[in-house]
Amino acid sequence: MTSPLPSVRGTAKLRFGLPALLALLCALLLSPTVRKSRAAQADAPSTAKAITVVLDQDYPPYAITTPEGETTGILVDYWKLWEKVTGVPVNLRPMDWNNAQNEMLQGRADVIDTLFRNPDREKIYSFSKPYATIEVPIFVHKDLSGIKDLDTLRGFTVGVKRGDASVDYLSSRGILPLAAFDGYEGVVQAARDARVKVFCVDKPPALYYLYKYGLENDFRLAFNLYQGEFHRAVRKGDEALLQLVEDGFARITPEQYEEIDRKWRGSSLFPSSTMRYALWALAVVAAAVAVLVAINAVLRRTVRRQSSRLDQLLVAVGQSEERHRELVQSAASVILRLDHQGRVVFCNAFGLDFFGFALEEMIGREIGLLIDIPEAPGADDDDASWPQTLTALAQSPESAASLTRQHRRKSGELAWIVWSLRGLRAATGGVNEFLCIGNDITERKRIEEALRASEARYTLVARGANDGIWDWDLRTNIVYYSPRYLEILGYAPDEVQNLLDEWTKRIHPDDAENVIRANKRCADGEVDNFAVEYRMRHKDGVYRWILGRGASLKDERGVVIRMAGTHTDITRRKRDEEALRESQDQLAKIFRFTPVGISITTRRDGRIVDVNETGARMFGHVKSEVIGRTAQEIGLWRRVEEREALLAEMARAGSIFGKELELRHKNGSTVTVLYSAVANHAYGEPCILSVLVDITERKAMEQALRRSKESAESANRAKSEFLSTMSHEIRTPMNTIL
């Protein structure tokens, strides 16, 4: 605690120090006029307007609120004295500190007391000179250690008083979260009820309430956060009022300050340090005499008891040795004692049974030659040999050592044992034997080997799958990204931190909402796993398509605490899918708009699965009335045998190209087509893809041309016959004439 005023600090020195008295006397002699003027002002009745003063009601010993609601304390007495010396009425309103600051800001109070000065408050207040220095410490529970500064305080919830200057100080330095309570007493009560383990309360009220609630041994002062100074303040621009306040307190004498301070802080029990030291010396002498008398009495009783207790101790030692022997023999561990050369001196029953030797086969044998395997495969590289280990223990008796080695039993079976070794001292103080306790870890080694093999398989599978791996711990918000994960995005392992933001900031803006929602549903426990396709920005700035898969791990309460999954680059697949879509779109347009008929029918029964409009119109139908019907049902074939012949030909040749067929139109007329077909698989079953070119008109033209040719040939033959007959008829008479 510091004194309330700089002039009051060290009041005893002011009273009894000769230099201070001389200085005070000179001041009084040199300024009689001022003294008379101030006395006149103090005695004269004042008509000054009353001022309203607000201050913290919860700041012992400066302001203490009694159970009856009355506020007392050092500052209450100060202001009463100020009112007396100035003659200005004071409306003193102790209240909750937050409310006190609001009253000032809303203009319902003229002066605020117990205010710390900081840059934000300097913008709205004019401050008096400081009149008390206050330490602002951090208190921690006695079971909590390691907090010594702001860096080690980070991450702990700190209890604070609502509206206190420490709130801004801590939050501006990143000390969060803060638990705010009403008043300093509320903070200490929260600490008492274990709602907070760390709190920040100004030292004077902190000590007051810790002692009040008997918590002085439960909490420790970890470190001082900073030092503040009490000021009185008025609103900015009201310097005249501030001067009035300052002048009033300056007129209070040091003796008056001291009297108030002694009233609330108390006085020393011993006015003289010499008397205090004398009393302490007397108390020490008396205590020493009492201790000597007590020691003498105890020694007398002890001597009388030693003879009887010695026999009891001997019996107890014998019993202890017997219990120790039973413990060693019944222990489920190998227990050996070796001499300084590593030879077996003792082996318990478990060890004999474990190694399969009789006691006489082990006693006197060097342990390494008895059970070790020369250059045993798989032995821990860091382990020294038996002689090296025993030599090191002999040189350092206080130390211990451990060995993990593979041994051979008498039966030839191999076993792994982890040994704990310690030197046993002789009466001379040196090490003459070594205690070795071994535990069988053969099964653990087998499990470790299986785990290594499993991890190797997992690593091989992950590398073979060419997928990246991520692992998100929701408790720490730390995310592991595998090297392959980062390689997919073009980064080296040291270029990306293990933060969730490294993932979210690279998601394409158009995909972010959908991707984050899928992950959040899994993190919230709505689904156990998810898969989502989205784009992520590569190091080169180009977006890659990613298939993200993930699954969740829950704790015993069903809360998701961890998520992990894979990260697959599907950019090439997406490009192929896009190319396939474009190709399918082109084929669909060709299928729809080509001038030839195209149909897909089932191989089994000729049911029409799909047909373009050209193919349907070719036979007088529309597409909708033929889909799902067979060629026989719509009367396309004149004879069923024709279709069977086509199927047989296709089975032989694999396809049909440009075969001329005559099919039936809806109106019964014949439609001649050039028919091409190939087998394919569509809609989940074997089908036939057919292409039909309508050549009916061409066939009609060919027939007309054929008929015209036949007519011309017939006319030409008739002309030839006519000319031949006429030639004969004419030639016969001419021959007669000639």
Short mmCIF file of N, CA, C and O in Angstrom, two decimals, residues 612-675:
data_model
loop_
_atom_site.label_atom_id
_atom_site.label_comp_id
_atom_site.label_asym_id
_atom_site.label_seq_id
_atom_site.Cartn_x
_atom_site.Cartn_y
_atom_site.Cartn_z
N ASN A 612 -34.14 -41.17 -83.94
CA ASN A 612 -34.27 -39.74 -84.22
C ASN A 612 -35.54 -39.49 -85.03
O ASN A 612 -36.18 -40.43 -85.54
N GLU A 613 -35.90 -38.23 -85.12
CA GLU A 613 -37.15 -37.88 -85.81
C GLU A 613 -37.10 -38.27 -87.28
O GLU A 613 -38.11 -38.66 -87.87
N THR A 614 -35.93 -38.17 -87.91
CA THR A 614 -35.81 -38.54 -89.32
C THR A 614 -36.15 -40.00 -89.51
O THR A 614 -36.88 -40.38 -90.45
N GLY A 615 -35.63 -40.86 -88.60
CA GLY A 615 -35.92 -42.28 -88.72
C GLY A 615 -37.39 -42.60 -88.51
O GLY A 615 -37.95 -43.48 -89.18
N ALA A 616 -38.04 -41.89 -87.56
CA ALA A 616 -39.46 -42.14 -87.33
C ALA A 616 -40.29 -41.69 -88.52
O ALA A 616 -41.23 -42.39 -88.97
N ARG A 617 -40.00 -40.46 -89.04
CA ARG A 617 -40.77 -39.94 -90.18
C ARG A 617 -40.58 -40.78 -91.43
O ARG A 617 -41.45 -40.85 -92.30
N MET A 618 -39.43 -41.42 -91.55
CA MET A 618 -39.14 -42.24 -92.73
C MET A 618 -40.19 -43.31 -92.94
O MET A 618 -40.49 -43.72 -94.07
N PHE A 619 -40.82 -43.76 -91.81
CA PHE A 619 -41.83 -44.82 -91.91
C PHE A 619 -43.21 -44.32 -91.51
O PHE A 619 -44.09 -45.10 -91.14
N GLY A 620 -43.39 -43.00 -91.50
CA GLY A 620 -44.70 -42.41 -91.28
C GLY A 620 -45.08 -42.29 -89.82
O GLY A 620 -46.27 -42.12 -89.51
N HIS A 621 -44.12 -42.37 -88.90
CA HIS A 621 -44.40 -42.30 -87.48
C HIS A 621 -43.77 -41.04 -86.88
O HIS A 621 -42.98 -40.35 -87.53
N VAL A 622 -44.13 -40.76 -85.61
CA VAL A 622 -43.43 -39.76 -84.81
C VAL A 622 -42.65 -40.51 -83.73
O VAL A 622 -43.01 -41.65 -83.37
N LYS A 623 -41.63 -39.87 -83.20
CA LYS A 623 -40.73 -40.54 -82.27
C LYS A 623 -41.46 -41.08 -81.05
O LYS A 623 -41.20 -42.20 -80.60
N SER A 624 -42.37 -40.30 -80.50
CA SER A 624 -43.01 -40.68 -79.23
C SER A 624 -43.84 -41.94 -79.34
O SER A 624 -44.03 -42.66 -78.35
N GLU A 625 -44.36 -42.25 -80.56
CA GLU A 625 -45.25 -43.42 -80.68
C GLU A 625 -44.51 -44.71 -80.97
O GLU A 625 -45.11 -45.78 -80.96
N VAL A 626 -43.18 -44.63 -81.20
CA VAL A 626 -42.45 -45.86 -81.47
C VAL A 626 -41.48 -46.23 -80.35
O VAL A 626 -41.04 -47.39 -80.28
N ILE A 627 -41.11 -45.27 -79.50
CA ILE A 627 -40.19 -45.57 -78.42
C ILE A 627 -40.80 -46.61 -77.49
O ILE A 627 -41.94 -46.49 -77.03
N GLY A 628 -40.05 -47.67 -77.22
CA GLY A 628 -40.51 -48.73 -76.33
C GLY A 628 -41.25 -49.84 -77.02
O GLY A 628 -41.58 -50.84 -76.40
N ARG A 629 -41.52 -49.70 -78.33
CA ARG A 629 -42.22 -50.75 -79.09
C ARG A 629 -41.22 -51.49 -79.97
O ARG A 629 -40.16 -50.98 -80.32
N THR A 630 -41.58 -52.71 -80.32
CA THR A 630 -40.70 -53.50 -81.18
C THR A 630 -41.00 -53.20 -82.64
O THR A 630 -42.05 -52.63 -82.98
N ALA A 631 -40.05 -53.58 -83.52
CA ALA A 631 -40.24 -53.37 -84.96
C ALA A 631 -41.42 -54.18 -85.48
O ALA A 631 -42.14 -53.74 -86.39
N GLN A 632 -41.66 -55.36 -84.89
CA GLN A 632 -42.80 -56.17 -85.30
C GLN A 632 -44.12 -55.49 -84.93
O GLN A 632 -45.10 -55.54 -85.66
N GLU A 633 -44.13 -54.85 -83.72
CA GLU A 633 -45.38 -54.21 -83.27
C GLU A 633 -45.78 -53.04 -84.15
O GLU A 633 -46.96 -52.77 -84.31
N ILE A 634 -44.82 -52.34 -84.72
CA ILE A 634 -45.19 -51.22 -85.60
C ILE A 634 -45.22 -51.67 -87.06
O ILE A 634 -45.41 -50.85 -87.96
N GLY A 635 -45.04 -53.00 -87.30
CA GLY A 635 -45.17 -53.56 -88.65
C GLY A 635 -44.05 -53.17 -89.59
O GLY A 635 -44.29 -53.01 -90.79
N LEU A 636 -42.82 -53.03 -89.07
CA LEU A 636 -41.73 -52.58 -89.91
C LEU A 636 -41.24 -53.69 -90.83
O LEU A 636 -40.94 -53.45 -92.01
N TRP A 637 -41.15 -54.91 -90.27
CA TRP A 637 -40.69 -56.04 -91.08
C TRP A 637 -41.87 -56.71 -91.79
O TRP A 637 -42.92 -56.94 -91.19
N ARG A 638 -41.65 -57.03 -93.06
CA ARG A 638 -42.70 -57.78 -93.80
C ARG A 638 -42.70 -59.22 -93.36
O ARG A 638 -43.74 -59.85 -93.27
N ARG A 639 -41.48 -59.73 -93.06
CA ARG A 639 -41.37 -61.11 -92.57
C ARG A 639 -40.38 -61.12 -91.40
O ARG A 639 -39.31 -60.46 -91.46
N VAL A 640 -40.70 -61.85 -90.32
CA VAL A 640 -39.83 -61.94 -89.15
C VAL A 640 -38.50 -62.56 -89.53
O VAL A 640 -37.45 -62.23 -88.96
N GLU A 641 -38.50 -63.46 -90.55
CA GLU A 641 -37.28 -64.14 -90.94
C GLU A 641 -36.22 -63.15 -91.41
O GLU A 641 -35.01 -63.40 -91.33
N GLU A 642 -36.66 -62.02 -91.97
CA GLU A 642 -35.69 -61.03 -92.45
C GLU A 642 -34.81 -60.50 -91.31
O GLU A 642 -33.59 -60.34 -91.46
N ARG A 643 -35.44 -60.23 -90.13
CA ARG A 643 -34.65 -59.75 -88.98
C ARG A 643 -33.72 -60.83 -88.47
O ARG A 643 -32.56 -60.57 -88.13
N GLU A 644 -34.19 -62.06 -88.43
CA GLU A 644 -33.34 -63.14 -87.97
C GLU A 644 -32.14 -63.33 -88.89
O GLU A 644 -31.02 -63.60 -88.45
N ALA A 645 -32.36 -63.15 -90.20
CA ALA A 645 -31.25 -63.27 -91.15
C ALA A 645 -30.22 -62.17 -90.93
O ALA A 645 -29.00 -62.39 -91.01
N LEU A 646 -30.73 -60.96 -90.66
CA LEU A 646 -29.80 -59.85 -90.39
C LEU A 646 -28.97 -60.12 -89.14
O LEU A 646 -27.77 -59.86 -89.10
N LEU A 647 -29.61 -60.64 -88.06
CA LEU A 647 -28.88 -60.95 -86.84
C LEU A 647 -27.82 -62.01 -87.07
O LEU A 647 -26.71 -61.94 -86.54
N ALA A 648 -28.15 -62.99 -87.88
CA ALA A 648 -27.17 -64.04 -88.17
C ALA A 648 -26.00 -63.48 -88.96
O ALA A 648 -24.83 -63.82 -88.71
N GLU A 649 -26.29 -62.60 -89.94
CA GLU A 649 -25.23 -62.00 -90.72
C GLU A 649 -24.33 -61.13 -89.83
O GLU A 649 -23.10 -61.12 -89.98
N MET A 650 -24.94 -60.41 -88.90
CA MET A 650 -24.16 -59.55 -88.00
C MET A 650 -23.30 -60.40 -87.08
O MET A 650 -22.15 -60.03 -86.76
N ALA A 651 -23.83 -61.52 -86.63
CA ALA A 651 -23.05 -62.40 -85.77
C ALA A 651 -21.82 -62.94 -86.50
O ALA A 651 -20.76 -63.10 -85.90
N ARG A 652 -21.96 -63.19 -87.85
CA ARG A 652 -20.83 -63.70 -88.62
C ARG A 652 -19.81 -62.61 -88.90
O ARG A 652 -18.62 -62.80 -88.71
N ALA A 653 -20.32 -61.46 -89.37
CA ALA A 653 -19.40 -60.42 -89.84
C ALA A 653 -19.09 -59.36 -88.78
O ALA A 653 -18.15 -58.59 -88.95
N GLY A 654 -19.89 -59.27 -87.73
CA GLY A 654 -19.67 -58.27 -86.70
C GLY A 654 -20.40 -56.97 -86.98
O GLY A 654 -20.64 -56.18 -86.07
N SER A 655 -20.75 -56.71 -88.25
CA SER A 655 -21.48 -55.50 -88.61
C SER A 655 -22.09 -55.69 -89.99
O SER A 655 -21.78 -56.65 -90.70
N ILE A 656 -22.96 -54.78 -90.37
CA ILE A 656 -23.60 -54.78 -91.70
C ILE A 656 -23.40 -53.40 -92.27
O ILE A 656 -23.61 -52.39 -91.57
N PHE A 657 -23.04 -53.31 -93.54
CA PHE A 657 -22.81 -52.00 -94.15
C PHE A 657 -23.49 -51.94 -95.52
O PHE A 657 -23.20 -52.76 -96.40
N GLY A 658 -24.39 -51.00 -95.69
CA GLY A 658 -25.00 -50.69 -96.99
C GLY A 658 -25.85 -51.80 -97.56
O GLY A 658 -25.91 -51.99 -98.79
N LYS A 659 -26.56 -52.56 -96.70
CA LYS A 659 -27.42 -53.63 -97.19
C LYS A 659 -28.77 -53.04 -97.55
O LYS A 659 -29.34 -52.27 -96.80
N GLU A 660 -29.27 -53.43 -98.73
CA GLU A 660 -30.54 -52.90 -99.23
C GLU A 660 -31.67 -53.74 -98.66
O GLU A 660 -31.69 -54.96 -98.80
N LEU A 661 -32.63 -53.03 -98.00
CA LEU A 661 -33.77 -53.71 -97.40
C LEU A 661 -35.06 -53.03 -97.83
O LEU A 661 -35.08 -51.82 -98.10
N GLU A 662 -36.11 -53.84 -97.88
CA GLU A 662 -37.44 -53.29 -98.15
C GLU A 662 -38.26 -53.44 -96.88
O GLU A 662 -38.51 -54.54 -96.41
N LEU A 663 -38.64 -52.28 -96.28
CA LEU A 663 -39.42 -52.26 -95.05
C LEU A 663 -40.77 -51.65 -95.32
O LEU A 663 -41.01 -51.03 -96.37
N ARG A 664 -41.69 -51.80 -94.33
CA ARG A 664 -43.07 -51.39 -94.53
C ARG A 664 -43.31 -50.01 -93.93
O ARG A 664 -42.97 -49.75 -92.79
N HIS A 665 -43.94 -49.11 -94.68
CA HIS A 665 -44.38 -47.80 -94.23
C HIS A 665 -45.64 -47.95 -93.41
O HIS A 665 -46.32 -48.98 -93.47
N LYS A 666 -45.96 -46.94 -92.60
CA LYS A 666 -47.18 -46.97 -91.80
C LYS A 666 -48.41 -47.13 -92.66
O LYS A 666 -49.39 -47.78 -92.27
N ASN A 667 -48.38 -46.56 -93.91
CA ASN A 667 -49.54 -46.65 -94.81
C ASN A 667 -49.53 -47.92 -95.63
O ASN A 667 -50.36 -48.09 -96.52
N GLY A 668 -48.58 -48.82 -95.39
CA GLY A 668 -48.52 -50.10 -96.08
C GLY A 668 -47.60 -50.12 -97.27
O GLY A 668 -47.32 -51.20 -97.82
N SER A 669 -47.12 -48.95 -97.70
CA SER A 669 -46.23 -48.90 -98.85
C SER A 669 -44.84 -49.41 -98.47
O SER A 669 -44.52 -49.55 -97.28
N THR A 670 -44.04 -49.67 -99.48
CA THR A 670 -42.69 -50.19 -99.25
C THR A 670 -41.70 -49.04 -99.21
O THR A 670 -41.75 -48.13 -100.04
N VAL A 671 -40.81 -49.09 -98.22
CA VAL A 671 -39.74 -48.12 -98.10
C VAL A 671 -38.43 -48.88 -98.27
O VAL A 671 -38.15 -49.82 -97.54
N THR A 672 -37.69 -48.48 -99.28
CA THR A 672 -36.41 -49.14 -99.56
C THR A 672 -35.30 -48.33 -98.88
O THR A 672 -35.23 -47.11 -99.07
N VAL A 673 -34.47 -48.99 -98.12
CA VAL A 673 -33.40 -48.31 -97.39
C VAL A 673 -32.09 -49.03 -97.59
O VAL A 673 -32.07 -50.24 -97.89
N LEU A 674 -30.98 -48.25 -97.45
CA LEU A 674 -29.65 -48.85 -97.32
C LEU A 674 -29.40 -48.98 -95.83
O LEU A 674 -29.35 -48.00 -95.09
N TYR A 675 -29.24 -50.20 -95.35
CA TYR A 675 -29.20 -50.49 -93.92
C TYR A 675 -27.76 -50.81 -93.50
O TYR A 675 -27.11 -51.69 -94.08
#
